[in-house]
XYZ file of C-alpha atoms in Angstrom:
664
model
C 60.598 103.697 107.048
C 63.000 106.447 105.968
C 64.725 106.292 102.613
C 68.107 106.236 104.363
C 67.128 103.189 106.397
C 66.000 101.352 103.276
C 69.270 102.206 101.526
C 71.123 100.724 104.496
C 68.785 97.732 104.468
C 69.980 96.950 100.934
C 73.386 96.270 102.471
C 71.812 94.135 105.186
C 69.813 92.098 102.702
C 72.726 91.453 100.353
C 74.924 90.516 103.296
C 72.376 88.094 104.720
C 71.791 86.547 101.315
C 75.457 86.262 100.352
C 76.434 84.536 103.582
C 73.411 82.245 103.434
C 74.102 81.236 99.822
C 77.739 80.443 100.671
C 76.654 78.783 103.924
C 79.688 80.540 105.375
C 80.594 84.024 106.478
C 79.904 86.844 108.905
C 76.572 88.663 108.541
C 76.624 90.453 111.906
C 79.142 93.238 111.230
C 77.710 94.257 107.827
C 74.217 94.422 109.282
C 75.425 96.388 112.299
C 77.532 98.874 110.318
C 75.142 99.343 107.395
C 73.832 102.725 108.609
C 77.373 104.079 109.063
C 78.392 102.791 105.638
C 75.373 104.360 103.938
C 76.132 107.826 105.295
C 79.856 107.623 104.582
C 79.638 106.215 101.072
C 76.718 108.288 99.843
C 77.457 111.650 101.491
C 81.208 111.836 101.989
C 83.354 109.305 100.115
C 85.006 110.797 97.024
C 85.474 107.925 94.609
C 84.771 106.991 91.007
C 83.402 103.481 90.454
C 84.402 103.754 86.788
C 88.042 104.413 87.717
C 89.027 102.697 90.984
C 92.645 103.849 90.420
C 91.903 107.601 90.397
C 94.897 109.052 92.221
C 93.045 111.490 94.495
C 90.202 109.198 95.513
C 89.423 108.740 99.180
C 90.676 105.402 100.489
C 88.299 103.068 102.296
C 89.602 100.149 104.369
C 87.468 97.464 105.994
C 89.860 96.465 108.774
C 87.320 94.041 110.259
C 87.630 92.114 107.006
C 85.547 89.153 108.154
C 82.563 91.421 107.416
C 83.520 91.370 103.742
C 79.934 91.244 102.442
C 79.721 94.850 103.642
C 82.336 96.099 101.191
C 81.142 93.841 98.388
C 77.612 95.175 98.834
C 78.880 98.768 98.825
C 80.958 98.255 95.695
C 78.098 96.557 93.880
C 75.459 99.087 94.877
C 77.572 102.142 94.039
C 78.400 100.936 90.542
C 81.759 99.179 90.547
C 82.391 96.265 88.197
C 81.084 93.766 90.717
C 77.850 92.175 89.573
C 75.033 90.560 91.510
C 76.305 87.249 90.154
C 79.674 88.027 91.721
C 77.924 88.495 95.051
C 76.170 85.179 94.577
C 79.627 83.589 94.208
C 80.715 84.822 97.645
C 83.493 82.608 99.070
C 83.529 80.351 95.992
C 86.606 79.248 94.032
C 88.062 81.917 91.720
C 85.311 84.428 92.544
C 85.862 88.173 92.866
C 84.286 87.985 96.332
C 86.540 85.830 98.548
C 85.947 85.247 102.236
C 87.978 88.296 103.251
C 88.607 91.310 101.004
C 91.594 90.478 98.798
C 93.597 93.145 97.015
C 93.431 92.638 93.259
C 90.278 90.488 93.179
C 87.506 93.074 93.139
C 87.853 96.674 91.948
C 87.682 99.129 94.825
C 89.265 96.839 97.438
C 92.264 98.903 98.576
C 93.998 96.254 100.684
C 93.691 92.666 101.835
C 92.213 92.520 105.321
C 91.398 89.697 107.657
C 94.346 89.464 110.068
C 92.827 91.904 112.534
C 94.560 95.207 113.218
C 96.456 95.276 109.945
C 93.716 97.093 108.035
C 93.754 100.087 110.376
C 97.553 99.998 110.193
C 97.476 99.968 106.385
C 95.116 102.922 106.697
C 97.686 104.767 108.794
C 100.205 104.135 106.013
C 97.791 105.443 103.377
C 97.055 108.576 105.391
C 100.752 109.076 106.016
C 101.453 108.756 102.274
C 98.713 111.290 101.504
C 100.135 113.790 103.985
C 103.694 113.342 102.721
C 102.712 113.510 99.057
C 100.646 116.653 99.685
C 103.580 118.301 101.453
C 105.904 117.434 98.590
C 103.655 118.428 95.675
C 100.869 120.828 96.713
C 101.448 124.539 96.101
C 99.408 127.607 97.026
C 96.106 127.369 95.211
C 96.950 123.931 93.834
C 95.921 121.112 96.187
C 96.263 118.165 93.829
C 96.724 115.747 96.745
C 93.736 116.181 99.033
C 91.866 113.074 100.125
C 90.817 111.161 103.214
C 91.465 107.651 104.455
C 88.444 106.059 106.115
C 88.715 102.848 108.126
C 86.051 100.598 109.615
C 87.279 98.470 112.507
C 85.911 96.280 115.267
C 86.804 95.200 118.778
C 89.229 92.596 117.444
C 91.300 95.246 115.656
C 91.532 97.213 118.886
C 92.541 94.167 120.905
C 95.394 93.297 118.544
C 98.577 95.004 119.723
C 99.436 96.297 116.268
C 96.573 98.804 116.511
C 98.359 100.405 119.459
C 101.610 100.653 117.499
C 99.941 102.229 114.488
C 97.404 104.497 116.163
C 99.973 105.841 118.612
C 102.228 106.854 115.717
C 99.281 108.275 113.753
C 98.533 110.634 116.637
C 102.171 111.664 116.940
C 102.359 112.435 113.216
C 99.074 114.365 113.247
C 97.401 112.441 110.425
C 94.367 114.699 110.285
C 92.852 113.061 107.202
C 92.605 109.655 108.820
C 89.099 108.920 110.100
C 88.382 105.580 111.771
C 85.001 104.158 112.743
C 84.898 101.751 115.677
C 82.039 99.270 115.510
C 81.336 99.189 119.239
C 78.909 96.272 119.376
C 80.350 94.473 122.414
C 80.419 91.083 120.696
C 83.192 88.839 119.399
C 83.326 85.152 118.476
C 83.417 83.985 122.087
C 80.494 86.159 123.137
C 80.189 89.418 125.055
C 83.590 91.116 125.111
C 83.139 92.637 128.562
C 84.675 89.439 129.895
C 88.003 90.151 128.171
C 87.938 93.675 126.730
C 87.116 96.472 129.149
C 89.495 99.171 127.875
C 88.251 102.731 127.856
C 88.775 103.127 124.112
C 87.839 106.804 124.095
C 90.474 107.667 126.690
C 92.989 105.412 124.981
C 92.688 107.327 121.717
C 92.631 110.681 123.469
C 95.982 109.713 125.006
C 97.318 109.069 121.497
C 96.347 112.597 120.498
C 93.299 111.610 118.443
C 90.039 113.516 118.056
C 87.384 111.295 119.679
C 83.656 111.371 118.901
C 80.934 109.029 120.194
C 77.644 108.441 118.388
C 74.683 106.117 118.004
C 75.781 103.996 115.039
C 72.201 103.658 113.819
C 71.393 107.395 113.789
C 72.177 108.695 110.298
C 72.033 112.371 111.258
C 74.386 111.847 114.198
C 76.780 109.844 112.028
C 76.787 112.563 109.380
C 77.482 115.260 111.975
C 80.312 113.185 113.420
C 81.954 112.786 110.006
C 81.671 116.528 109.395
C 83.286 117.207 112.762
C 86.070 114.709 112.026
C 86.796 116.348 108.669
C 86.903 119.760 110.322
C 89.678 118.624 112.701
C 92.739 118.752 110.435
C 95.536 118.442 112.995
C 94.529 115.107 114.539
C 93.274 111.760 113.284
C 89.705 111.065 114.338
C 87.970 108.014 115.731
C 84.175 107.897 115.640
C 83.016 105.450 118.300
C 79.765 104.022 116.971
C 77.518 102.175 119.400
C 75.839 99.520 117.279
C 73.839 96.317 117.490
C 75.551 93.428 115.746
C 73.197 91.780 113.260
C 70.804 94.754 113.389
C 67.468 93.652 111.912
C 67.659 90.006 112.913
C 64.812 89.635 115.454
C 66.239 86.633 117.291
C 69.990 86.882 116.794
C 70.809 90.587 116.804
C 73.036 91.629 119.685
C 74.526 88.171 120.180
C 77.496 86.193 118.917
C 75.044 83.876 117.119
C 75.088 86.244 114.139
C 78.805 86.972 114.221
C 80.304 84.199 112.138
C 77.521 81.993 110.796
C 74.592 82.248 108.374
C 71.362 83.418 109.965
C 69.336 80.564 108.451
C 66.399 80.815 106.061
C 63.755 81.264 108.763
C 65.681 84.041 110.530
C 66.377 85.812 107.242
C 62.655 85.747 106.478
C 61.951 87.189 109.919
C 64.621 89.863 109.395
C 63.092 90.850 106.046
C 59.761 91.328 107.767
C 61.337 93.256 110.664
C 63.205 95.581 108.270
C 60.286 96.007 105.895
C 62.410 94.601 103.063
C 59.877 92.826 100.889
C 62.155 91.572 98.120
C 63.519 88.214 97.075
C 67.119 87.155 97.781
C 69.648 89.272 95.862
C 66.842 91.475 94.515
C 67.425 95.235 94.752
C 64.659 97.592 93.525
C 65.615 99.977 90.736
C 64.942 103.081 92.841
C 67.388 101.796 95.504
C 70.004 101.185 92.835
C 69.439 104.684 91.469
C 70.003 106.327 94.845
C 73.163 104.281 95.448
C 74.684 104.716 91.991
C 77.858 106.830 92.317
C 79.126 106.540 88.732
C 77.952 109.916 87.465
C 78.874 111.839 90.606
C 82.201 110.013 90.837
C 83.103 110.783 87.237
C 82.281 114.448 87.840
C 84.489 114.534 90.938
C 87.387 113.021 89.038
C 86.842 115.439 86.133
C 86.940 118.356 88.567
C 90.214 117.067 89.980
C 91.646 116.629 86.493
C 90.908 120.298 85.841
C 92.903 121.116 88.987
C 95.711 118.887 87.747
C 95.722 120.632 84.367
C 96.000 124.039 86.046
C 98.801 122.674 88.232
C 100.547 121.322 85.158
C 100.377 124.723 83.495
C 101.844 126.422 86.566
C 104.353 123.725 87.559
C 105.045 121.484 84.541
C 108.079 119.720 86.012
C 106.351 118.988 89.319
C 103.274 117.704 87.481
C 105.375 115.362 85.344
C 107.129 114.103 88.471
C 103.793 113.564 90.245
C 102.430 111.559 87.317
C 105.599 109.469 87.103
C 105.551 108.609 90.761
C 101.850 107.790 90.901
C 102.333 105.534 87.872
C 105.052 103.703 89.789
C 107.687 104.372 87.130
C 111.317 104.828 88.128
C 113.310 107.814 86.815
C 114.516 107.267 83.251
C 118.166 107.426 84.256
C 117.917 105.056 87.230
C 118.931 101.840 85.454
C 121.989 103.334 83.793
C 123.249 105.180 86.866
C 122.609 102.251 89.193
C 124.589 99.930 86.928
C 127.408 102.479 86.742
C 127.522 102.602 90.539
C 127.753 98.806 90.744
C 130.569 98.805 88.182
C 132.383 101.463 90.219
C 132.132 99.364 93.374
C 133.592 96.338 91.636
C 136.502 98.435 90.397
C 137.199 99.844 93.865
C 137.246 96.967 96.376
C 136.434 97.606 100.036
C 136.062 95.236 102.969
C 133.107 96.631 104.879
C 130.052 95.282 106.679
C 127.212 94.672 104.268
C 125.009 96.904 106.438
C 127.467 99.723 105.622
C 127.424 98.684 101.973
C 123.630 98.975 102.189
C 123.895 102.529 103.512
C 126.321 103.388 100.700
C 123.815 102.029 98.181
C 121.085 104.143 99.786
C 123.341 107.181 99.385
C 123.898 106.431 95.702
C 120.319 105.463 94.843
C 118.610 107.966 97.151
C 119.947 110.852 95.070
C 118.153 109.331 92.077
C 114.875 108.526 93.856
C 112.820 111.356 95.353
C 110.153 108.711 95.973
C 112.267 106.937 98.603
C 110.438 106.799 101.957
C 112.683 105.150 104.521
C 112.530 104.306 108.170
C 113.693 102.074 110.975
C 112.152 100.650 114.122
C 114.370 102.690 116.472
C 117.577 101.188 115.067
C 118.747 103.700 112.466
C 122.312 103.922 113.879
C 122.566 100.114 113.754
C 120.608 99.386 110.590
C 122.337 102.332 108.832
C 119.167 103.311 106.987
C 119.708 107.071 106.916
C 121.699 108.768 104.158
C 122.737 112.387 103.577
C 119.389 113.268 102.001
C 117.268 111.762 104.769
C 114.858 114.196 106.376
C 112.553 113.192 109.218
C 108.823 113.384 108.549
C 107.006 115.096 111.431
C 103.525 116.306 112.294
C 104.526 119.874 111.478
C 106.590 119.114 108.376
C 105.501 116.129 106.322
C 107.776 116.908 103.385
C 110.434 114.553 104.754
C 111.411 111.150 103.412
C 112.310 109.308 106.616
C 110.016 107.971 109.339
C 111.233 107.265 112.851
C 108.887 104.383 113.607
C 110.007 103.846 117.189
C 110.049 100.313 118.573
C 107.167 99.180 116.385
C 108.418 96.453 114.018
C 104.986 95.021 113.200
C 103.350 98.430 112.899
C 106.186 99.727 110.717
C 105.922 96.860 108.275
C 102.138 97.061 107.896
C 102.297 100.869 107.616
C 104.779 100.411 104.766
C 102.240 98.118 103.083
C 99.761 100.992 103.280
C 102.275 103.464 101.851
C 102.971 101.092 98.957
C 99.264 100.531 98.300
C 98.635 104.279 98.284
C 101.271 104.884 95.633
C 103.853 107.564 94.988
C 106.660 106.088 97.094
C 109.279 103.346 97.182
C 109.088 102.509 100.901
C 111.625 100.680 103.023
C 111.966 99.898 106.717
C 114.518 98.224 108.934
C 115.182 96.252 112.088
C 117.452 93.460 113.282
C 116.796 90.214 111.402
C 115.784 88.572 114.679
C 112.922 91.021 115.092
C 111.363 90.315 111.741
C 109.563 87.761 113.901
C 107.406 90.585 115.256
C 106.622 91.721 111.700
C 106.324 88.371 109.951
C 102.593 88.554 109.261
C 102.804 92.015 107.698
C 105.565 90.815 105.371
C 103.408 87.802 104.547
C 100.575 90.187 103.656
C 102.816 92.189 101.321
C 103.783 88.918 99.623
C 100.140 87.869 99.425
C 99.120 91.225 97.919
C 102.213 91.378 95.685
C 103.116 94.904 96.771
C 106.539 96.460 97.189
C 107.854 96.437 100.736
C 111.623 96.574 101.167
C 112.901 95.485 104.560
C 116.500 95.933 105.654
C 117.340 93.191 108.158
C 120.778 93.618 109.716
C 122.776 91.651 112.315
C 122.139 88.555 110.290
C 123.589 85.627 112.252
C 125.454 84.389 115.309
C 128.005 86.958 114.121
C 126.019 89.377 116.265
C 128.029 87.909 119.123
C 127.737 89.046 122.716
C 124.032 89.980 122.663
C 123.360 86.268 122.672
C 120.698 83.916 121.322
C 117.782 86.279 121.941
C 119.248 88.550 119.264
C 120.956 85.971 117.037
C 118.785 84.824 114.122
C 118.929 81.153 113.167
C 115.707 80.087 111.445
C 114.604 83.504 110.164
C 116.258 83.544 106.735
C 114.820 80.128 105.927
C 111.318 81.231 106.897
C 111.601 84.283 104.653
C 112.823 82.140 101.754
C 109.911 79.754 102.263
C 107.327 82.550 101.976
C 105.740 82.580 98.495
C 106.467 85.701 96.436
C 109.068 86.918 98.941
C 112.468 87.720 97.488
C 115.297 87.298 99.984
C 118.910 88.419 99.487
C 121.946 87.760 101.686
C 124.867 89.445 99.913
C 128.523 88.563 100.475
C 130.075 92.001 99.834
C 129.376 95.598 98.798
C 128.803 94.647 95.152
C 126.177 92.003 95.860
C 124.603 94.432 98.360
C 124.178 97.114 95.697
C 122.761 94.588 93.216
C 120.289 93.440 95.875
C 119.159 97.018 96.508
C 118.737 97.673 92.792
C 116.651 94.517 92.481
C 114.444 95.505 95.428
C 113.867 99.003 94.039
C 112.932 97.713 90.610
C 110.708 94.927 91.953
C 107.156 96.273 92.051
C 105.229 93.014 92.418
C 106.295 91.859 95.847
C 108.369 92.428 98.977
C 112.121 92.029 99.285
C 114.077 91.119 102.408
C 117.662 92.372 102.371
C 119.848 90.538 104.895
C 123.003 92.395 105.950
C 125.919 91.669 108.280
C 127.243 93.537 111.273
C 130.831 92.388 110.627
C 133.129 93.378 107.759
C 133.104 91.208 104.634
C 135.943 90.969 102.125
C 135.069 92.010 98.582
C 135.328 89.226 96.026
C 137.007 89.632 92.619
C 134.724 89.172 89.595
C 134.974 89.509 85.858
C 132.292 91.227 83.765
C 130.320 88.028 83.191
C 130.288 87.197 86.890
C 129.213 90.739 87.755
C 126.298 90.472 85.327
C 125.296 87.121 86.822
C 124.976 88.444 90.384
C 121.505 89.692 89.403
C 120.533 86.098 88.587
C 120.616 85.283 92.291
C 123.390 82.695 92.054
C 126.537 82.354 89.987
C 129.952 80.727 89.745
C 132.234 82.922 91.832
C 135.348 80.716 91.718
C 135.862 77.765 89.397
C 138.335 75.041 88.524
C 140.131 74.168 85.316
C 137.962 71.224 84.373
C 134.743 69.627 85.553
C 134.276 70.151 89.300
C 134.267 67.159 91.607
C 132.935 69.301 94.472
C 130.724 72.392 94.662
C 130.787 74.718 97.664
C 127.607 76.816 97.954
C 127.616 79.800 100.301
C 125.930 83.113 101.083
C 126.827 86.266 102.974
C 129.721 86.128 105.400
C 130.320 82.437 104.676
C 131.364 83.070 101.063
C 134.807 84.036 102.377
C 135.113 80.618 104.034
C 134.249 78.901 100.772
C 136.827 80.927 98.834
C 139.576 80.188 101.335
C 138.645 76.507 101.439
C 138.687 76.471 97.626
C 142.318 77.592 97.669
C 143.368 74.857 100.087
C 141.412 72.116 98.334
C 142.746 73.187 94.930
C 146.298 73.082 96.295
C 145.555 69.535 97.458
C 144.661 68.571 93.884
C 140.849 68.765 93.989
C 138.620 70.287 91.316
C 136.374 72.651 93.283
C 133.763 75.263 92.329
C 132.411 78.011 94.599
C 128.874 79.214 93.969
C 127.670 82.400 95.628
C 123.895 82.176 96.084
C 122.749 85.529 97.488
C 119.116 85.009 96.433
C 117.778 81.477 96.171
C 114.374 82.571 94.854
C 115.874 84.645 92.049
C 118.258 81.811 91.151
C 115.398 79.288 91.169
C 113.505 81.516 88.703
C 116.297 81.334 86.107
C 115.945 79.004 83.142
C 116.927 75.382 83.566
C 119.985 75.712 81.317
C 121.514 78.433 83.498
C 120.796 76.563 86.731
C 122.384 73.453 85.251
C 125.416 75.462 84.177
C 125.930 76.732 87.738
C 124.948 73.548 89.605
C 125.402 70.636 87.187
C 123.169 67.764 88.210
C 125.902 65.172 87.746
C 128.077 66.819 90.399
C 126.507 65.420 93.542
C 129.334 66.206 95.945
C 128.093 69.504 97.351
C 128.495 71.426 100.587
C 126.279 74.349 101.614
C 127.727 76.835 104.092
C 125.495 79.356 105.851
C 125.222 80.550 109.447
C 121.504 79.867 109.425
C 119.264 76.834 109.891
C 120.801 73.855 108.116
C 117.683 72.026 106.926
C 116.823 74.580 104.236
C 119.868 73.614 102.150
C 118.988 69.998 101.384
C 117.187 71.175 98.236
C 120.581 72.259 96.841
C 122.953 69.607 98.195
C 120.684 66.564 98.295
C 120.714 64.020 101.086
C 124.163 62.862 100.015
C 125.627 66.332 100.417
C 126.784 68.148 103.517
C 125.553 71.278 105.259
C 127.608 73.469 107.554
C 124.817 75.342 109.257
C 122.969 75.849 112.520
C 120.938 73.135 114.204
C 120.593 74.892 117.573
C 120.228 78.429 118.851
C 123.358 80.522 119.395
C 125.213 81.519 122.530
C 126.400 84.727 124.150
C 130.081 85.197 123.287
C 132.323 87.141 120.897
C 131.498 86.367 117.268
C 134.869 84.789 116.447
C 134.451 82.276 119.246
C 130.922 81.432 118.129
C 131.878 80.887 114.503
C 134.596 78.521 115.626
C 132.320 76.710 118.078
C 129.615 76.115 115.461
C 132.000 74.999 112.743
C 132.185 78.057 110.534
C 135.904 77.822 109.921
C 138.039 77.125 106.870
C 139.448 74.077 108.622
C 135.981 72.593 109.103
C 134.966 73.293 105.494
C 138.144 71.624 104.204
C 137.750 68.686 106.573
C 134.075 68.237 105.599
C 135.013 68.403 101.914
C 137.732 65.781 102.216
C 135.412 63.516 104.159
C 132.699 63.895 101.513
C 135.099 63.283 98.627
C 136.517 60.228 100.370
């Protein structure tokens, strides 16, 4: 048996053994793709196992993440800090080898995959970031950004609609350093896919403008030639369609769904060892196999060669080199904090009643001039989301030096692409759509929260205030669902000042996504003193107070803060002690110390009313079951916004009436 085949068999053996030991997992894909992986990782992938964060490394994404033993085997064999004991702990509590590849658990895992289609979409984002960064920083004779993004994917990734969104855009943008490998084995969990998946994948990708190659996925020479051809095509992304046998090497289960998502069993593994000529005990890899796989020395040399290029670049372009290092480190410009705070102070001193979506655009204008790393975009709603500013320049296939991506009507694809851009590094990425259509993108935002990566989403048209477009476009339950997502920060500002504070928070937050919720309608600016202005960043604060201890607290966000302020005036005139709390970000407020939370919402003041044009149930945690909530309990209707607000009780009269009833 050839040396190459034995090197690939090391992957097959580790994958069989890991799944069997866990009594859970997917051995079929790793066994079927082992030959492809061996050629790619040993002959083409530029990486350094001793420094998984090397800026110019090639990115590798296992989009069919259920086959996670494939990537764990590759990382272990090539010399990453992932031991054989780690492989033995596959799918066990607190191990570095969870059931699907998880970002941050094992070195060398570039993104969390498992929800099918999102890995290839993250890969599109990584390739897009590489192309944009190269256009911004490379100079003649100095290609300091020059790497590939490789993606493995299966039939499931191609069936998921998000792959269409992402791969269509990748072709349009000419991402020539994106190379995907389709594991064409004809099998999914339910059996042979010809009963439900008969697309002509080659023609599909040709229609996207991709370079399409078809090979025998078990022929190392053919695979190598295909990769060389893909790398030679620089104007188009490439897909290498690899005809494979799932579970290759398993005499009785290969080629069937029996090896897709279950251990092979001890007897079948023994038969597979004999079939493959792999005469070694479980988890045993011969020293000569390890030696041929070990990429530490070669990887260190590749990084050292790049560092020489970077040094020459630094000598020729010192300012650009410093900027490149800053951005890849994820540091904000030194002056950002001071200038952002000055802008917020200026807004407070110059009141304006504008829609918070317009306030968002004004913040982009102010902050964009400070942040060359901004990479914006919208899902075909830029004129409505107001996500472009004077420095926005569209990124195109012919000119990737821009900082704005027209994503088209691709909310899910946009959001997962932004995850890839964030994971690549060098950018502060944001996208936008109507709040209602975050529903299409929910799982990608969940993944950014799970991975704790920066993904800023601008969600405009935030309530029934959208009006005539009707309930299909009017969000009701969406804000609550965002707030309930762990590690998601959600802001619904009440005016231009809170909007700017929210943007500053999102830009500075590097360990998770932020949802910024903005209105279509104009919002009156609220007066604040210096202490109140400083407390906006705490997520919740006393906006309007009474002379003594409050007998009633009104809690509001966004457009409903105005109602609370007006109701405060009427209730105060009637002799009541009332406090208004603006709560633009419940998660940020909840993270404050107990003393501050008690100062804002004293526990002995139980008469509380929450006012928000969103689902009512969320607010019980702040008002208790004895409090009142003026919120939505149904979907909206199609009518002018003023009529809808009145119909659903978002009026000063209703707030005052509810307050008097509660106090009585």
